[in-house]
């Protein structure tokens, strides 16, 4: 009898721990985010690869900057994490967002200067599922940023500084469209 109970317990253990449930599979997709940021140039487009699983979505992309000067080069990377507390089963979905961004801005002027920015924002967003797999959304986020600059300008007001020497507050808005496979 003792062996029967132990064997029964071992056989039924997966049922007690929900081991037989099928976990939702993840899905990949793509999105295009347009960000408006008060600290760096106002508009940038970020094509991103997305991965969605459960109530979470991760996005990773590189920025395109359509409105820059001819003597300027901007490179940027962006990573977003979105959490949908109510899932994506509805037409209208709210989400929480964490946004990390790196921007390198190089100016080739009379005194060449290079800026490196790090942004970390958190916020709230709204997404509409237009039709199967397609979504349109927007969000607002508030956070902190720091920057480093290297300048050849001899004036004290333009002296070079290191990353994390100065911090500031940042307000950012994003609009995005995307598709999940």
GROMACS .gro file of C-alpha atoms in nm:
model
  181
    1UNK     CA    1   0.000   0.000   0.000
    2UNK     CA    2   0.286   0.233   0.085
    3UNK     CA    3   0.449   0.174  -0.257
    4UNK     CA    4   0.115   0.229  -0.432
    5UNK     CA    5   0.072   0.570  -0.266
    6UNK     CA    6   0.426   0.678  -0.350
    7UNK     CA    7   0.386   0.562  -0.712
    8UNK     CA    8   0.048   0.736  -0.738
    9UNK     CA    9   0.196   1.056  -0.598
   10UNK     CA   10   0.482   1.049  -0.851
   11UNK     CA   11   0.241   0.985  -1.140
   12UNK     CA   12   0.000   1.262  -1.030
   13UNK     CA   13   0.274   1.516  -0.947
   14UNK     CA   14   0.271   1.676  -1.296
   15UNK     CA   15  -0.104   1.737  -1.261
   16UNK     CA   16  -0.056   1.909  -0.928
   17UNK     CA   17   0.216   2.137  -1.063
   18UNK     CA   18   0.034   2.208  -1.391
   19UNK     CA   19   0.317   2.035  -1.575
   20UNK     CA   20   0.079   1.912  -1.844
   21UNK     CA   21  -0.039   2.261  -1.944
   22UNK     CA   22   0.076   2.386  -2.279
   23UNK     CA   23   0.263   2.710  -2.238
   24UNK     CA   24   0.186   2.979  -2.496
   25UNK     CA   25   0.445   2.988  -2.769
   26UNK     CA   26   0.620   3.311  -2.852
   27UNK     CA   27   0.583   3.492  -3.180
   28UNK     CA   28   0.812   3.721  -3.374
   29UNK     CA   29   0.721   4.029  -3.569
   30UNK     CA   30   0.838   4.373  -3.668
   31UNK     CA   31   0.747   4.726  -3.569
   32UNK     CA   32   0.831   5.079  -3.669
   33UNK     CA   33   0.850   5.324  -3.380
   34UNK     CA   34   0.869   5.699  -3.427
   35UNK     CA   35   1.005   5.873  -3.123
   36UNK     CA   36   0.979   6.236  -3.024
   37UNK     CA   37   1.226   6.331  -2.759
   38UNK     CA   38   1.288   6.675  -2.614
   39UNK     CA   39   1.661   6.622  -2.560
   40UNK     CA   40   1.784   6.487  -2.895
   41UNK     CA   41   1.655   6.576  -3.240
   42UNK     CA   42   1.279   6.568  -3.244
   43UNK     CA   43   1.191   6.281  -3.477
   44UNK     CA   44   1.353   5.947  -3.538
   45UNK     CA   45   1.225   5.628  -3.697
   46UNK     CA   46   1.325   5.297  -3.542
   47UNK     CA   47   1.256   4.975  -3.738
   48UNK     CA   48   1.252   4.697  -3.479
   49UNK     CA   49   1.232   4.322  -3.446
   50UNK     CA   50   0.976   4.217  -3.186
   51UNK     CA   51   0.924   3.903  -2.980
   52UNK     CA   52   0.596   3.845  -2.798
   53UNK     CA   53   0.532   3.578  -2.537
   54UNK     CA   54   0.256   3.561  -2.279
   55UNK     CA   55   0.191   3.917  -2.164
   56UNK     CA   56   0.535   4.053  -2.258
   57UNK     CA   57   0.682   4.200  -2.575
   58UNK     CA   58   1.048   4.284  -2.638
   59UNK     CA   59   1.162   4.514  -2.919
   60UNK     CA   60   1.512   4.579  -3.047
   61UNK     CA   61   1.593   4.822  -3.327
   62UNK     CA   62   1.830   5.072  -3.484
   63UNK     CA   63   1.731   5.433  -3.542
   64UNK     CA   64   1.700   5.622  -3.867
   65UNK     CA   65   1.718   6.000  -3.850
   66UNK     CA   66   1.559   6.166  -4.151
   67UNK     CA   67   1.598   6.528  -4.037
   68UNK     CA   68   1.968   6.588  -3.973
   69UNK     CA   69   2.223   6.837  -4.105
   70UNK     CA   70   2.470   6.745  -4.378
   71UNK     CA   71   2.765   6.783  -4.138
   72UNK     CA   72   2.613   6.550  -3.881
   73UNK     CA   73   2.600   6.173  -3.823
   74UNK     CA   74   2.359   6.010  -3.576
   75UNK     CA   75   2.359   5.643  -3.477
   76UNK     CA   76   2.109   5.504  -3.229
   77UNK     CA   77   1.991   5.179  -3.075
   78UNK     CA   78   1.667   5.124  -2.891
   79UNK     CA   79   1.527   4.847  -2.671
   80UNK     CA   80   1.169   4.841  -2.541
   81UNK     CA   81   0.994   4.609  -2.302
   82UNK     CA   82   0.614   4.619  -2.299
   83UNK     CA   83   0.399   4.441  -2.043
   84UNK     CA   84   0.029   4.392  -2.119
   85UNK     CA   85  -0.138   4.325  -1.780
   86UNK     CA   86  -0.465   4.218  -1.947
   87UNK     CA   87  -0.304   4.033  -2.238
   88UNK     CA   88  -0.373   4.102  -2.605
   89UNK     CA   89  -0.713   3.939  -2.641
   90UNK     CA   90  -0.900   4.268  -2.670
   91UNK     CA   91  -0.932   4.523  -2.948
   92UNK     CA   92  -0.793   4.798  -2.719
   93UNK     CA   93  -0.499   4.709  -2.492
   94UNK     CA   94  -0.311   4.911  -2.232
   95UNK     CA   95   0.055   4.841  -2.157
   96UNK     CA   96   0.344   4.948  -1.936
   97UNK     CA   97   0.669   5.026  -2.116
   98UNK     CA   98   1.035   5.041  -2.023
   99UNK     CA   99   1.244   5.214  -2.286
  100UNK     CA  100   1.627   5.210  -2.309
  101UNK     CA  101   1.802   5.407  -2.581
  102UNK     CA  102   2.159   5.494  -2.687
  103UNK     CA  103   2.229   5.783  -2.926
  104UNK     CA  104   2.565   5.883  -3.075
  105UNK     CA  105   2.564   6.228  -3.234
  106UNK     CA  106   2.877   6.343  -3.419
  107UNK     CA  107   2.899   6.701  -3.546
  108UNK     CA  108   3.165   6.785  -3.804
  109UNK     CA  109   3.171   7.163  -3.767
  110UNK     CA  110   3.449   7.416  -3.709
  111UNK     CA  111   3.499   7.256  -3.365
  112UNK     CA  112   3.406   6.887  -3.404
  113UNK     CA  113   3.200   6.748  -3.116
  114UNK     CA  114   3.069   6.401  -3.033
  115UNK     CA  115   2.782   6.336  -2.791
  116UNK     CA  116   2.684   5.996  -2.646
  117UNK     CA  117   2.344   5.981  -2.475
  118UNK     CA  118   2.186   5.708  -2.259
  119UNK     CA  119   1.811   5.725  -2.190
  120UNK     CA  120   1.607   5.511  -1.950
  121UNK     CA  121   1.234   5.583  -1.946
  122UNK     CA  122   0.923   5.419  -1.806
  123UNK     CA  123   0.568   5.491  -1.906
  124UNK     CA  124   0.223   5.388  -2.013
  125UNK     CA  125   0.079   5.314  -2.356
  126UNK     CA  126  -0.229   5.222  -2.553
  127UNK     CA  127  -0.249   4.978  -2.844
  128UNK     CA  128  -0.524   4.900  -3.094
  129UNK     CA  129  -0.534   4.565  -3.274
  130UNK     CA  130  -0.647   4.674  -3.619
  131UNK     CA  131  -0.683   4.322  -3.764
  132UNK     CA  132  -0.513   3.985  -3.717
  133UNK     CA  133  -0.150   4.044  -3.626
  134UNK     CA  134  -0.148   4.419  -3.699
  135UNK     CA  135  -0.137   4.678  -3.424
  136UNK     CA  136  -0.111   5.055  -3.387
  137UNK     CA  137  -0.005   5.216  -3.062
  138UNK     CA  138   0.123   5.516  -2.877
  139UNK     CA  139   0.288   5.579  -2.542
  140UNK     CA  140   0.429   5.848  -2.320
  141UNK     CA  141   0.726   5.794  -2.091
  142UNK     CA  142   0.926   5.988  -1.836
  143UNK     CA  143   1.279   5.908  -1.735
  144UNK     CA  144   1.638   6.007  -1.685
  145UNK     CA  145   1.925   6.057  -1.925
  146UNK     CA  146   2.297   6.116  -1.908
  147UNK     CA  147   2.545   6.215  -2.172
  148UNK     CA  148   2.912   6.237  -2.254
  149UNK     CA  149   3.064   6.488  -2.490
  150UNK     CA  150   3.407   6.522  -2.648
  151UNK     CA  151   3.474   6.860  -2.801
  152UNK     CA  152   3.771   7.036  -2.955
  153UNK     CA  153   3.618   7.372  -2.861
  154UNK     CA  154   3.864   7.565  -2.637
  155UNK     CA  155   3.595   7.749  -2.437
  156UNK     CA  156   3.511   7.635  -2.082
  157UNK     CA  157   3.137   7.614  -2.153
  158UNK     CA  158   3.204   7.338  -2.407
  159UNK     CA  159   3.450   7.137  -2.196
  160UNK     CA  160   3.435   6.760  -2.235
  161UNK     CA  161   3.257   6.564  -1.967
  162UNK     CA  162   3.227   6.196  -1.879
  163UNK     CA  163   2.922   5.976  -1.886
  164UNK     CA  164   2.723   5.988  -1.558
  165UNK     CA  165   2.869   6.329  -1.461
  166UNK     CA  166   2.538   6.500  -1.532
  167UNK     CA  167   2.180   6.371  -1.529
  168UNK     CA  168   1.859   6.518  -1.659
  169UNK     CA  169   1.489   6.442  -1.692
  170UNK     CA  170   1.340   6.343  -2.023
  171UNK     CA  171   0.985   6.326  -2.157
  172UNK     CA  172   0.933   6.112  -2.468
  173UNK     CA  173   0.641   6.020  -2.691
  174UNK     CA  174   0.627   5.727  -2.931
  175UNK     CA  175   0.393   5.619  -3.205
  176UNK     CA  176   0.427   5.267  -3.344
  177UNK     CA  177   0.283   5.030  -3.597
  178UNK     CA  178   0.365   4.664  -3.616
  179UNK     CA  179   0.281   4.314  -3.725
  180UNK     CA  180   0.314   3.982  -3.538
  181UNK     CA  181   0.351   3.659  -3.731
   0.00000   0.00000   0.00000
